[in-house]
PDB file of C-alpha atoms in Angstrom:
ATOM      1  CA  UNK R   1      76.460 101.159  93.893  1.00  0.00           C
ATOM      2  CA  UNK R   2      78.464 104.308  94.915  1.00  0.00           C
ATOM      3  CA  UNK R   3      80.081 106.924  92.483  1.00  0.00           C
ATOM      4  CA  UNK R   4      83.926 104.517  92.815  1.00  0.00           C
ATOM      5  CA  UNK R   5      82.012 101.147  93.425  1.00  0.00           C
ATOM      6  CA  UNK R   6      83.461  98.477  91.329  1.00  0.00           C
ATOM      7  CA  UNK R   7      82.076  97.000  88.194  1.00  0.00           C
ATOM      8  CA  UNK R   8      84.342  94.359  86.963  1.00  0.00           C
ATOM      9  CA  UNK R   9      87.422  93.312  88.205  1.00  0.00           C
ATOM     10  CA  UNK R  10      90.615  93.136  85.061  1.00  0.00           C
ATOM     11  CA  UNK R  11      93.800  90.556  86.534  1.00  0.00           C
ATOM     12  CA  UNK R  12      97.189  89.741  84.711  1.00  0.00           C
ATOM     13  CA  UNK R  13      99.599  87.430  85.386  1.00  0.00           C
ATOM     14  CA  UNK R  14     102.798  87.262  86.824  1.00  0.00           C
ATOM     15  CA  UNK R  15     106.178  87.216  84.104  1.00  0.00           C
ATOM     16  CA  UNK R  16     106.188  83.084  83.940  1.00  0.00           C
ATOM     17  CA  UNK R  17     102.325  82.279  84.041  1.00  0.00           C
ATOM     18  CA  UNK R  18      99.309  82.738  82.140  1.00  0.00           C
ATOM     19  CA  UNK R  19      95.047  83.893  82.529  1.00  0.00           C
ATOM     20  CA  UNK R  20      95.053  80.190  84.465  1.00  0.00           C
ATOM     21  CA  UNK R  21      96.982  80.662  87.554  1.00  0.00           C
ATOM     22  CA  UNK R  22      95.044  79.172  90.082  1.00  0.00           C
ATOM     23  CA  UNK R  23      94.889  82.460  92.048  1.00  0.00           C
ATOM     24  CA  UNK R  24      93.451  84.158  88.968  1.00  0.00           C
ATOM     25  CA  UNK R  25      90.696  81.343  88.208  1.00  0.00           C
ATOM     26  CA  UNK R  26      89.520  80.861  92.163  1.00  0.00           C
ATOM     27  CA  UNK R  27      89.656  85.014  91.431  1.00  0.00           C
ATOM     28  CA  UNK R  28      87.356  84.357  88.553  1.00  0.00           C
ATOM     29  CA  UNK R  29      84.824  81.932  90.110  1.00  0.00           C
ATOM     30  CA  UNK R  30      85.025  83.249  93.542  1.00  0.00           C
ATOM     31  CA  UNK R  31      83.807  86.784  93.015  1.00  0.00           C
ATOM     32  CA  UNK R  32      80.827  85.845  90.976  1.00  0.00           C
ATOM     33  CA  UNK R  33      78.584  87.691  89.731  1.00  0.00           C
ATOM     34  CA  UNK R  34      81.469  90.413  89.503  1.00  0.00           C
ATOM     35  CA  UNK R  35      82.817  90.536  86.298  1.00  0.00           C
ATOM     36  CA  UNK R  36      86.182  89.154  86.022  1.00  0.00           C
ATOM     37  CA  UNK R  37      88.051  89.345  83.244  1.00  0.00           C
ATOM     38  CA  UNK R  38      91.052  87.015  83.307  1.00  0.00           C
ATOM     39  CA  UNK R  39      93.705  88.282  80.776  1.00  0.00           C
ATOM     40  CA  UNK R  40      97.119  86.756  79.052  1.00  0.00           C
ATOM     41  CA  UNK R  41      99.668  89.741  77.539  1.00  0.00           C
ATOM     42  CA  UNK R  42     100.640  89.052  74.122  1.00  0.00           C
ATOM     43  CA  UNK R  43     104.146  87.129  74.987  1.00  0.00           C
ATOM     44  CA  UNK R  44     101.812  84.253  76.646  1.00  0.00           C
ATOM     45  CA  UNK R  45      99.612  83.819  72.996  1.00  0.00           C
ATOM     46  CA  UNK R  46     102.103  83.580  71.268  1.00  0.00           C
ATOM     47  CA  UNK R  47     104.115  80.655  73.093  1.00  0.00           C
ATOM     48  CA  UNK R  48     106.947  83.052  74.706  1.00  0.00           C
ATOM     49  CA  UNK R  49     107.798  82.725  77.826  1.00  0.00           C
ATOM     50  CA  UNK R  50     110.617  85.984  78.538  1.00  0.00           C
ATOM     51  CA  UNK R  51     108.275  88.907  79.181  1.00  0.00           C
ATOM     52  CA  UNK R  52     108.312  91.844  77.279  1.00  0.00           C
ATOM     53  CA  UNK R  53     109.448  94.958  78.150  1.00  0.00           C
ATOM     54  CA  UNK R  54     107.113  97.585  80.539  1.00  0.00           C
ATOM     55  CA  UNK R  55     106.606 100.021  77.652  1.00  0.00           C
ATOM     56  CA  UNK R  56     105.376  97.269  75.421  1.00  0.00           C
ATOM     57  CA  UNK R  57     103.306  95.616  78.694  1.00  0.00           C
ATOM     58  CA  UNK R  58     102.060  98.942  79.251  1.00  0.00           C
ATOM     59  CA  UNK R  59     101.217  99.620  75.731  1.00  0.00           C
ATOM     60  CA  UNK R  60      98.843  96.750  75.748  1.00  0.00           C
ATOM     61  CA  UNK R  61      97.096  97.412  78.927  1.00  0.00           C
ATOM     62  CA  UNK R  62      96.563 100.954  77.227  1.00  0.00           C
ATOM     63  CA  UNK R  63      94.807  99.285  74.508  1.00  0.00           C
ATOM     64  CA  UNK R  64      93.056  96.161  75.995  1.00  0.00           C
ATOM     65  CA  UNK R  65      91.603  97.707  79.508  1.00  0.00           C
ATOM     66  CA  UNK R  66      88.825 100.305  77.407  1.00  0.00           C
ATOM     67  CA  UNK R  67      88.339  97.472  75.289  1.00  0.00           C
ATOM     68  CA  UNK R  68      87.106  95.295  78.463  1.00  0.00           C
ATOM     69  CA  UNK R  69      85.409  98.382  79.632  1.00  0.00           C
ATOM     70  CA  UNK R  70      83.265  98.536  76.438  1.00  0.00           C
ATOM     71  CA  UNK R  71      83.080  94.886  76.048  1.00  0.00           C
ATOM     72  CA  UNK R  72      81.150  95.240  80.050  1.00  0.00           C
ATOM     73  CA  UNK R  73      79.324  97.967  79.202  1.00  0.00           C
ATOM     74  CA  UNK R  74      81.011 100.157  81.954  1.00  0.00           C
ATOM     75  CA  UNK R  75      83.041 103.229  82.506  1.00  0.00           C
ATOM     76  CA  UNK R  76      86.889 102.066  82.595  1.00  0.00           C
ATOM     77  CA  UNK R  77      86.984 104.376  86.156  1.00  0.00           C
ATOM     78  CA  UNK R  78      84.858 101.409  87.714  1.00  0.00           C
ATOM     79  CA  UNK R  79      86.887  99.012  87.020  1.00  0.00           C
ATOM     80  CA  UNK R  80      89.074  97.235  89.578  1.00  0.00           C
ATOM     81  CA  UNK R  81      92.758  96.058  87.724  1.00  0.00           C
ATOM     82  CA  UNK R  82      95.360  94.018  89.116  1.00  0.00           C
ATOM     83  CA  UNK R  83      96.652  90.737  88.981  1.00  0.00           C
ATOM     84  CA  UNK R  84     100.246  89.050  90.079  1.00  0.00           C
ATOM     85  CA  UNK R  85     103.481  89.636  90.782  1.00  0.00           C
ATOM     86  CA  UNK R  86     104.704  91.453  87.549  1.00  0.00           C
ATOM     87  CA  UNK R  87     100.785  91.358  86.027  1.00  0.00           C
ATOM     88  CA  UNK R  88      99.608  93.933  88.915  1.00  0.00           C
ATOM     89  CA  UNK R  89     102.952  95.653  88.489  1.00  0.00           C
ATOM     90  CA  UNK R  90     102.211  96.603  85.342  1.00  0.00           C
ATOM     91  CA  UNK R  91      98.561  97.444  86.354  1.00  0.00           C
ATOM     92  CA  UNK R  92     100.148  99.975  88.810  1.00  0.00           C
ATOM     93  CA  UNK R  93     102.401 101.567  86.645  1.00  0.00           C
ATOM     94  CA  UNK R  94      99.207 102.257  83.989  1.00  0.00           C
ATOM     95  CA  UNK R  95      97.321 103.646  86.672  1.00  0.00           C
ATOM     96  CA  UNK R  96     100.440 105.689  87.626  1.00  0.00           C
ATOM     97  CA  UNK R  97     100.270 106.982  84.639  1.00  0.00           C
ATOM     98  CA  UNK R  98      96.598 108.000  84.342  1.00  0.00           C
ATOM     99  CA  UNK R  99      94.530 105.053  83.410  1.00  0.00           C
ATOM    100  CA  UNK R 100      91.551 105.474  85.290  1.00  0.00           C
ATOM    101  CA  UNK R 101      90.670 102.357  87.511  1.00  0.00           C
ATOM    102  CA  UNK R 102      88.408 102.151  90.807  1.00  0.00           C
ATOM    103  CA  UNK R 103      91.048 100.693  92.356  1.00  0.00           C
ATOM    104  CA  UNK R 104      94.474  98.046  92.308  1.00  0.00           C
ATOM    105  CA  UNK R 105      94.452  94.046  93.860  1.00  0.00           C
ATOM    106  CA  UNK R 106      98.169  93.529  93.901  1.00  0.00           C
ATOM    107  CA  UNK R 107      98.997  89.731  94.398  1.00  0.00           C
ATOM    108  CA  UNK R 108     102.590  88.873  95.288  1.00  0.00           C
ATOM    109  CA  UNK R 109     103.581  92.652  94.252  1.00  0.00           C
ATOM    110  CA  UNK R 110     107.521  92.651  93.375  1.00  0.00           C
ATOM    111  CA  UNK R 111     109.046  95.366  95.467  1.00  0.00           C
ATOM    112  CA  UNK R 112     112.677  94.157  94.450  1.00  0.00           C
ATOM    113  CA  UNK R 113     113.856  91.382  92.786  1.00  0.00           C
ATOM    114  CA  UNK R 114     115.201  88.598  95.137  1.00  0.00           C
ATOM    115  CA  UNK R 115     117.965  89.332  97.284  1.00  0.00           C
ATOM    116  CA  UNK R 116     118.257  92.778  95.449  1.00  0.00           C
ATOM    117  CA  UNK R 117     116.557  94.817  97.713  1.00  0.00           C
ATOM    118  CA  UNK R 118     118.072  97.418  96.729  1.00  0.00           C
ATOM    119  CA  UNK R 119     116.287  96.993  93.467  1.00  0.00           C
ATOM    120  CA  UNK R 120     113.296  98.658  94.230  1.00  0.00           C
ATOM    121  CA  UNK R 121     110.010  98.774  91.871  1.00  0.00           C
ATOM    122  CA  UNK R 122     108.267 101.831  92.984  1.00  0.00           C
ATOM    123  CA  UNK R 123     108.980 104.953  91.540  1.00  0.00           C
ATOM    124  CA  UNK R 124     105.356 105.120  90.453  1.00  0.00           C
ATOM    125  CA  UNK R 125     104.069 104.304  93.894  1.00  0.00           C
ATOM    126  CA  UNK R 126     103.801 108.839  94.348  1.00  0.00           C
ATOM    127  CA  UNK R 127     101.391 108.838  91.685  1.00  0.00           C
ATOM    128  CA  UNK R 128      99.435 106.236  93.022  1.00  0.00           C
ATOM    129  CA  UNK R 129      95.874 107.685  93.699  1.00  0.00           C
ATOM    130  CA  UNK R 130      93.215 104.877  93.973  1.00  0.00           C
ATOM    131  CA  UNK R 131      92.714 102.754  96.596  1.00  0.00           C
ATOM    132  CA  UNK R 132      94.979  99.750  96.791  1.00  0.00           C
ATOM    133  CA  UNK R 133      95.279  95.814  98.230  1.00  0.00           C
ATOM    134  CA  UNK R 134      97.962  94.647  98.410  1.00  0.00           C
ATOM    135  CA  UNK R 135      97.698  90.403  99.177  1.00  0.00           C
ATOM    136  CA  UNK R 136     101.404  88.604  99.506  1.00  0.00           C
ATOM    137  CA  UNK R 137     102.562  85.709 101.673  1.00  0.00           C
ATOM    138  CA  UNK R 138     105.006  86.765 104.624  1.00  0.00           C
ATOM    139  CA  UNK R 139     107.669  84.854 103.112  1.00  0.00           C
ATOM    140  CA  UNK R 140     108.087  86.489  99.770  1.00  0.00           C
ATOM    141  CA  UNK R 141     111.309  86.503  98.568  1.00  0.00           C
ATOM    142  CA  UNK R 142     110.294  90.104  96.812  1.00  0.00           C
ATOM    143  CA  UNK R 143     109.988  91.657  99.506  1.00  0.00           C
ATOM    144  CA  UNK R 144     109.178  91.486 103.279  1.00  0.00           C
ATOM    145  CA  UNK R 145     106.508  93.329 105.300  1.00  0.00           C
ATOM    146  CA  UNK R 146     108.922  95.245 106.960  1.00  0.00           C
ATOM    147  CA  UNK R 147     109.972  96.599 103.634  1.00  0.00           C
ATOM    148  CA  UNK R 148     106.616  96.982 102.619  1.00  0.00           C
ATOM    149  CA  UNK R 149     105.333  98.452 105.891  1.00  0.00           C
ATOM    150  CA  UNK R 150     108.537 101.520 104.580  1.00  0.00           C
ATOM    151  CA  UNK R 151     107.831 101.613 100.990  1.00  0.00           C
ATOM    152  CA  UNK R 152     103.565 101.944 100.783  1.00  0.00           C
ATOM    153  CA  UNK R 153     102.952 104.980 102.781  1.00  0.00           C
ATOM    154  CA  UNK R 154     104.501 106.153  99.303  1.00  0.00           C
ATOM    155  CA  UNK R 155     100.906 105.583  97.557  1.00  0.00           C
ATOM    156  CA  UNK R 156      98.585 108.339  97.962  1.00  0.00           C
ATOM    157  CA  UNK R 157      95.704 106.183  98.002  1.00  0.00           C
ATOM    158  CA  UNK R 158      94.233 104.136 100.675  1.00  0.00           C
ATOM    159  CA  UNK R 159      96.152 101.007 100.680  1.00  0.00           C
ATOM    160  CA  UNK R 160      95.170  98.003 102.942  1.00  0.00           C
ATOM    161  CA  UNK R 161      97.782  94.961 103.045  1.00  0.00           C
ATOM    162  CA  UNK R 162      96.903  91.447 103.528  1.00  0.00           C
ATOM    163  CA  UNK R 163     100.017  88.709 104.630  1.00  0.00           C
ATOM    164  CA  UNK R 164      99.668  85.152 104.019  1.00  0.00           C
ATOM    165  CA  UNK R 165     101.097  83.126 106.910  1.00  0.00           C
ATOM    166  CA  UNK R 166     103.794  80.873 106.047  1.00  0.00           C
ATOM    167  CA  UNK R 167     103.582  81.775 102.357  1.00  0.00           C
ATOM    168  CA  UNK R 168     106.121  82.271  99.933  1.00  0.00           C
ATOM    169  CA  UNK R 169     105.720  84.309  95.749  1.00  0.00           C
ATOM    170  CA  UNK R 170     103.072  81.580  94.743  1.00  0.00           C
ATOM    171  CA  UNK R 171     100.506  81.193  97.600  1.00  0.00           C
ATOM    172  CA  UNK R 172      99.899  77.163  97.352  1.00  0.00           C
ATOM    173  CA  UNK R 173      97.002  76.890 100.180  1.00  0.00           C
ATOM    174  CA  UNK R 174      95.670  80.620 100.257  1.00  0.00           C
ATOM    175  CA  UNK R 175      93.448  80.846  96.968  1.00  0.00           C
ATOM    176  CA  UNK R 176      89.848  80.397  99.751  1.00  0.00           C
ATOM    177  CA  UNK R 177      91.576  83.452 102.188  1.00  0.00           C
ATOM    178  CA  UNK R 178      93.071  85.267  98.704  1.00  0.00           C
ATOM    179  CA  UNK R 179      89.476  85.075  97.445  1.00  0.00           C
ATOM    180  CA  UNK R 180      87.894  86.320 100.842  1.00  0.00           C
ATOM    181  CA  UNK R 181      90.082  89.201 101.141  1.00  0.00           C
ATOM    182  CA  UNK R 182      89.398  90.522  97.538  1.00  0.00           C
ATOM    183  CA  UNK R 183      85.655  90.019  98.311  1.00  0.00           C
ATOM    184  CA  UNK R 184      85.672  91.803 101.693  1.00  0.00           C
ATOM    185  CA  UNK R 185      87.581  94.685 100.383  1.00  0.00           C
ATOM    186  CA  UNK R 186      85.337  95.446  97.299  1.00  0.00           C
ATOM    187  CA  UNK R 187      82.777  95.459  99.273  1.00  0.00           C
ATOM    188  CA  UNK R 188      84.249  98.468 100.966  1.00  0.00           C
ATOM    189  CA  UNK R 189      85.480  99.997  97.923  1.00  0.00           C
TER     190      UNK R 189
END
């Protein structure tokens, strides 16, 4: 494996699921024999179902990320995090901040909240230096590739995009092409 190749692969969820999202687990059995670690923030263990804030999100991927690094027996830098919607948000926004990672999967990234486009989540996207996927369906209420296609050249990393046809926030019918993308870019990683 090269110097950035990945190790293990880290995914949250998005604000209303959990570690089980059906994305996350074909993730999970899919990528095998990559490590995947499939993890819930502490709102989901403990039965809430509001998020918490960023800092306190953040906070815990601060924590919890070396911990998986140590638990795999690898350097944190090799590891691939990401997950959905607000899950890989939150991954970003770490990494922004100088979490070392060997790269971001973003599923269903937020850009804006529906119908609030003017709402936009990336601020952090400037301090974005790893390599990035981003994987959402063409009908995302959260934003569209055309606002996408304006906001990403933002990153400074390479970022590849992905569009599910037909799909909306929660891919139903794309967990086989979700899976196949994820494997084709780590391969190139």
């Amino acid at each position: 494996m090269g110097e950035t190749a990945a190790r293990g692969l880290v995914l949250t969820h998005g604000a209303g699921g959990d570690r089980d999202q059906h994305t996350l687990v074909a993730l999970g059995e899919g990528l095998a024999p990559l490590p995947v670690e499939r993890i819930n923030f502490p709102y989901r263990n403990q039965g809430r179902r509001p998020p918490d804030r960023a800092p306190k999100l953040l906070a815990f991927l601060h924590e919890e990320i070396p911990a998986i690094a140590r638990r795999l027996e690898v350097e944190p830098r090799h590891l691939v995090l990401g997950g959905r919607s607000m899950g890989g948000r939150m991954c970003s926004m770490a990494v922004a901040e100088g979490m070392p990672a060997a790269g971001l999967v973003l599923l269903s990234y937020p850009l804006h909240p529906p119908k609030k486009p003017e709402n936009l989540r990336i601020g952090h996207f400037d301090a974005i230096e790893v390599p990035c996927l981003f994987i959402s369906g063409d009908r995302d209420p959260f934003g569209t590739p055309e606002e996408f296609e304006q906001h990403l050249p933002a990153i400074k990393g390479p970022v590849t995009d992905v569009w599910l046809e037909g799909e909306g926030h929660d891919p139903k019918r794309a967990d086989a092409e979700i899976v196949a993308a994820v494997a084709g870019w780590l391969e190139n990683l």
